PDB file of C-alpha atoms in Angstrom:
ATOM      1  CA  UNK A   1      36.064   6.873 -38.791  1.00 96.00           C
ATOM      2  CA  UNK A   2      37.617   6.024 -35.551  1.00 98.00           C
ATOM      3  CA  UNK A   3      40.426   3.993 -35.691  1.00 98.00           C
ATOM      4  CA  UNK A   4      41.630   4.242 -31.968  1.00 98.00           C
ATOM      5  CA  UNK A   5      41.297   5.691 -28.386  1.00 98.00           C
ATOM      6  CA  UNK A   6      43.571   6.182 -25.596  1.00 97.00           C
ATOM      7  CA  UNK A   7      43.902   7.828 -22.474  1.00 97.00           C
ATOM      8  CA  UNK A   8      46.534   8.203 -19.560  1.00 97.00           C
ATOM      9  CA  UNK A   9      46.874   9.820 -16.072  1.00 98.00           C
ATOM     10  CA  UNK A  10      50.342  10.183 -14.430  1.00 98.00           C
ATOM     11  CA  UNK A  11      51.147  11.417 -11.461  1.00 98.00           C
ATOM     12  CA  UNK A  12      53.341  14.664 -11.507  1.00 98.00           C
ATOM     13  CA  UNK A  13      55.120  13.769  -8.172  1.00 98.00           C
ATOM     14  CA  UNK A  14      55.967  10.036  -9.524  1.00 98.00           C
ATOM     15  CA  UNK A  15      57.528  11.628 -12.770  1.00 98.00           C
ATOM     16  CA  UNK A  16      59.860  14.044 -10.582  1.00 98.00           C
ATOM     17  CA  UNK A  17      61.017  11.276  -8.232  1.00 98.00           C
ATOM     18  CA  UNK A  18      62.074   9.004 -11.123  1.00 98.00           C
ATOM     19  CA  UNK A  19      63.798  12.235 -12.970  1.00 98.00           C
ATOM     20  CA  UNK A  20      65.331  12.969  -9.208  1.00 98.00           C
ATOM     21  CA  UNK A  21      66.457   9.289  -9.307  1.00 98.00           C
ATOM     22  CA  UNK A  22      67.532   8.168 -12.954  1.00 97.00           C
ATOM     23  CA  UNK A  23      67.992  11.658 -14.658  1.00 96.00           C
ATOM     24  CA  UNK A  24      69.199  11.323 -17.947  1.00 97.00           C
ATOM     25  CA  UNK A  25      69.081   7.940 -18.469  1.00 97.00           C
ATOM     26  CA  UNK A  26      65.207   8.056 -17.835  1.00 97.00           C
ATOM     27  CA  UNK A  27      65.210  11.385 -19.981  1.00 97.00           C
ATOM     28  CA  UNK A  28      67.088   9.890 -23.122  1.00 97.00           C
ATOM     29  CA  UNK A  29      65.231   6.613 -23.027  1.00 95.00           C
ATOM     30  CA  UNK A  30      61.886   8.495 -22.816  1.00 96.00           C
ATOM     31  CA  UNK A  31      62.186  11.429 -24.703  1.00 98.00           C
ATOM     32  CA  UNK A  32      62.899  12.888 -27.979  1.00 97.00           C
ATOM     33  CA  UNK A  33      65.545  15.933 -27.849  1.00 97.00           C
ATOM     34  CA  UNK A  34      62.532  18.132 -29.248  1.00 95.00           C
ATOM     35  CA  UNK A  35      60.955  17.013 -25.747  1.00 97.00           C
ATOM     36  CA  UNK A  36      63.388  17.319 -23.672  1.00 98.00           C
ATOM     37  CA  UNK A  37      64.107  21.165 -25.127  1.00 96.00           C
ATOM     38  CA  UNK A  38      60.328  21.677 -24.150  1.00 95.00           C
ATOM     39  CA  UNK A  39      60.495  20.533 -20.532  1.00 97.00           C
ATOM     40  CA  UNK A  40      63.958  21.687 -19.625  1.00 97.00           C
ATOM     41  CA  UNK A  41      62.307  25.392 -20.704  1.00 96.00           C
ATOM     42  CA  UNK A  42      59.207  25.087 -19.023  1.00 94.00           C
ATOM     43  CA  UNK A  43      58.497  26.209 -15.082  1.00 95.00           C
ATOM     44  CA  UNK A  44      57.069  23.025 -14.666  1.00 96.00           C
ATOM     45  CA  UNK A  45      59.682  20.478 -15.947  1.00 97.00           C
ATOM     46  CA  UNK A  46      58.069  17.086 -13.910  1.00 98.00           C
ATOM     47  CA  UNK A  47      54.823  18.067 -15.264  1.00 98.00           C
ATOM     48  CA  UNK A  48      55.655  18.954 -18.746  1.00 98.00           C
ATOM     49  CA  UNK A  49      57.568  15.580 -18.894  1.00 98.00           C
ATOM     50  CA  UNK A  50      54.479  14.136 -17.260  1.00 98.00           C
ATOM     51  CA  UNK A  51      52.066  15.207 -19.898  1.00 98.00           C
ATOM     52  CA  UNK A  52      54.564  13.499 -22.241  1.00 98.00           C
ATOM     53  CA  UNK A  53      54.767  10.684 -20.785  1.00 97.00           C
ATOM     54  CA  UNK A  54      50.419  10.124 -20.593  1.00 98.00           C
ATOM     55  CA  UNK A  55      50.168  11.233 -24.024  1.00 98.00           C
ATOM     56  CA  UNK A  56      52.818   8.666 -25.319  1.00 97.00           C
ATOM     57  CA  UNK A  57      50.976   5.739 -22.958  1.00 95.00           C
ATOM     58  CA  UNK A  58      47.776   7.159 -24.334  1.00 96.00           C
ATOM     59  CA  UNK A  59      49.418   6.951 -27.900  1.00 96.00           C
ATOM     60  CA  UNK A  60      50.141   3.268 -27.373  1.00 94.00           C
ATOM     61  CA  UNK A  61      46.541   2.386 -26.111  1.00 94.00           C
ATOM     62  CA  UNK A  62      44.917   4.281 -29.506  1.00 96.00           C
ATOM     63  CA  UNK A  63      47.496   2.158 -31.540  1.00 95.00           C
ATOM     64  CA  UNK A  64      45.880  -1.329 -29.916  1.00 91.00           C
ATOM     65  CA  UNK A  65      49.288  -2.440 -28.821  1.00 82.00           C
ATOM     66  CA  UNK A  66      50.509  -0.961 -25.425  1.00 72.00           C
ATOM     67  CA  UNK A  67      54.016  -0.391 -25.090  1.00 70.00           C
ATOM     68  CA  UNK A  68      54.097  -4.400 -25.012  1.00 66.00           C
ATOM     69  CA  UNK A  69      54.481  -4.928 -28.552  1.00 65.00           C
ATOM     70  CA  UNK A  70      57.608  -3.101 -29.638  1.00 68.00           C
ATOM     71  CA  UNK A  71      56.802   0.199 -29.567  1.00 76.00           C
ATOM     72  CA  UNK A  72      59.789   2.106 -28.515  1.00 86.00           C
ATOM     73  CA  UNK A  73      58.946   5.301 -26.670  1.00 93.00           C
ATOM     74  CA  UNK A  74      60.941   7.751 -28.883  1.00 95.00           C
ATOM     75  CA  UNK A  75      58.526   6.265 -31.608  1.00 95.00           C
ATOM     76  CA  UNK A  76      55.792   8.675 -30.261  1.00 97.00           C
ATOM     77  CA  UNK A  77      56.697  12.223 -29.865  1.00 97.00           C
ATOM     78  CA  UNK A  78      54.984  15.545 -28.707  1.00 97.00           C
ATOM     79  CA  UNK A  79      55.371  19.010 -29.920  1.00 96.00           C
ATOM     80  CA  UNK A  80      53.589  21.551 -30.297  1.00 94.00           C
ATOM     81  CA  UNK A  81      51.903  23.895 -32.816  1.00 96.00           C
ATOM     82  CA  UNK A  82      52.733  27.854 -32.532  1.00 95.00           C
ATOM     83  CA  UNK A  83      49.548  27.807 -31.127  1.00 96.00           C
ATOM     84  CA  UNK A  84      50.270  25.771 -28.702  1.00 93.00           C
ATOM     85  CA  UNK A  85      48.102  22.924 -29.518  1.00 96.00           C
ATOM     86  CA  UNK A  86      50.134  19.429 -29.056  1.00 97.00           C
ATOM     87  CA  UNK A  87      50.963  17.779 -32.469  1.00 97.00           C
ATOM     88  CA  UNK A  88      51.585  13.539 -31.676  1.00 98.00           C
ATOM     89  CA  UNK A  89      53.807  12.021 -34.478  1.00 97.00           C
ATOM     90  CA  UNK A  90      54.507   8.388 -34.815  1.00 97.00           C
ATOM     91  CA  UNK A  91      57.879   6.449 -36.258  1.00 96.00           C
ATOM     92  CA  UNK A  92      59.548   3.476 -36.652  1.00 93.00           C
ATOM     93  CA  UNK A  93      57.616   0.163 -35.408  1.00 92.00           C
ATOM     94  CA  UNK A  94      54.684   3.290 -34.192  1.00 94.00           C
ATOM     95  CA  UNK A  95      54.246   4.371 -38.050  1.00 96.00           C
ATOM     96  CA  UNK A  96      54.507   1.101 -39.061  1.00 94.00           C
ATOM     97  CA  UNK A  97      51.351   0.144 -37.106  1.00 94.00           C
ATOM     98  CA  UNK A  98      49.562   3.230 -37.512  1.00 97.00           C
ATOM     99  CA  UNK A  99      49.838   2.405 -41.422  1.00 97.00           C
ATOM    100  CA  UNK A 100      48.869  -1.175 -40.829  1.00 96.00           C
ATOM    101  CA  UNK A 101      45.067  -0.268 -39.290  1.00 96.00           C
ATOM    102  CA  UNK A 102      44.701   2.486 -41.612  1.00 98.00           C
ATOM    103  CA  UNK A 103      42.494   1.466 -44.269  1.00 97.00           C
ATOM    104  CA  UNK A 104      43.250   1.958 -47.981  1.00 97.00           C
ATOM    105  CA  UNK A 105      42.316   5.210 -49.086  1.00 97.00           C
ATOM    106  CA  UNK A 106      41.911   6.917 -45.670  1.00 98.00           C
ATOM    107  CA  UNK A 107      44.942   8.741 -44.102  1.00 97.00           C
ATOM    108  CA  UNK A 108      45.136   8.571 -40.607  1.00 98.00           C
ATOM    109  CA  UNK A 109      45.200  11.665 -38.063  1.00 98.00           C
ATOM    110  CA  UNK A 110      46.592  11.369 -34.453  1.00 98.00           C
ATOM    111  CA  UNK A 111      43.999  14.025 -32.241  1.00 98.00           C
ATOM    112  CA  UNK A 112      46.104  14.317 -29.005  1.00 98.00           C
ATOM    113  CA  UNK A 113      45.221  17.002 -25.664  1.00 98.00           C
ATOM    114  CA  UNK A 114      46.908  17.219 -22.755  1.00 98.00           C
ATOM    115  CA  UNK A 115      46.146  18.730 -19.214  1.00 97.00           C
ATOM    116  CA  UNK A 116      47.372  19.046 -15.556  1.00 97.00           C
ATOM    117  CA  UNK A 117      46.256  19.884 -12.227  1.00 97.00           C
ATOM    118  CA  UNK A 118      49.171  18.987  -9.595  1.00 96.00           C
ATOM    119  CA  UNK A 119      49.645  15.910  -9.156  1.00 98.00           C
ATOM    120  CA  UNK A 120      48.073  14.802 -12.147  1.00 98.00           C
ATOM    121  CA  UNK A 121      48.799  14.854 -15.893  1.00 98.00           C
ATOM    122  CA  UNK A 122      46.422  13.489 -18.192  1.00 98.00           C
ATOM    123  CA  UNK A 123      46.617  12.674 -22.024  1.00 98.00           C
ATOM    124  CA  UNK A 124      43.536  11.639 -24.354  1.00 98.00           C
ATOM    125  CA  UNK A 125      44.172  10.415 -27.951  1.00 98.00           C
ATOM    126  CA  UNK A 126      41.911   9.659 -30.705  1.00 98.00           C
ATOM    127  CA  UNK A 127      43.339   7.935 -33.879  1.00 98.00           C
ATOM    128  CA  UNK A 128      40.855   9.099 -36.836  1.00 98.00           C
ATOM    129  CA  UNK A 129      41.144   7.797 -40.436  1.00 98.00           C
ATOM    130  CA  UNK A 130      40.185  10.590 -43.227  1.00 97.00           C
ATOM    131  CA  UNK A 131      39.484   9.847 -46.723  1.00 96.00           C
ATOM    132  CA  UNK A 132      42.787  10.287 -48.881  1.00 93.00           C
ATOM    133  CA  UNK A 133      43.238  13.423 -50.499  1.00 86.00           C
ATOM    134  CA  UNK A 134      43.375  13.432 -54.016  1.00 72.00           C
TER     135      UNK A 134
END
């Protein structure tokens, strides 16, 4: 069953002006270190950090909250599988609430994709809840 959806569009250009602007401090209250890694390596750095930044607003709107309600945004994180495929995981107050909508015997699954096309970013989450595995 479907427990959530969200989506997000940023704006590539908007995400390098405030990294021109703040730098670190907007990196380090953003993003994880795994993150940061990612984009720093990438050709692309505004619109890695941009895809980030939609999937974690995204994340927020699947969870029913926003980031109104005390989700910090190092409580949502991107990485990504070998594959490439990008992996959402959830802590602190963001676990807490993911485990609060999840029914009993269902465990949940965060579905999260990610795409560009300069100047946008866009991120699309669905929260799903799967019966438990024995």
């Amino acid at each position: 069953m479907i427990l959530g959806i969200g989506t997000d569009l940023a704006n590539i250009d908007r995400i390098q002006g405030t990294l021109d602007r703040f730098g670190d401090r907007f990196r380090n209250r953003v993003f994880t270190e795994t993150e940061q890694r990612k984009a720093e390596r990438r050709k692309d750095v505004a619109g890695t950090y941009a895809k980030r930044w939609a999937a974690k607003e995204a994340c927020s709107k699947a969870l029913g909250t926003g980031l109104a309600m005390g989700i910090s945004w190092k409580d949502m994180a991107v990485s990504n599988l070998r594959t490439g495929q990008p992996v959402m995981h959830v802590t602190g107050w963001a676990r807490d609430r993911l485990d609060a909508m999840t029914p009993p015997g269902f465990e949940a699954v965060i579905h999260v994709t990610l795409t560009d096309d300069h100047p946008w970013a866009q991120a699309f989450v669905v929260i799903e809840a799967l019966p438990a595995k024995e």
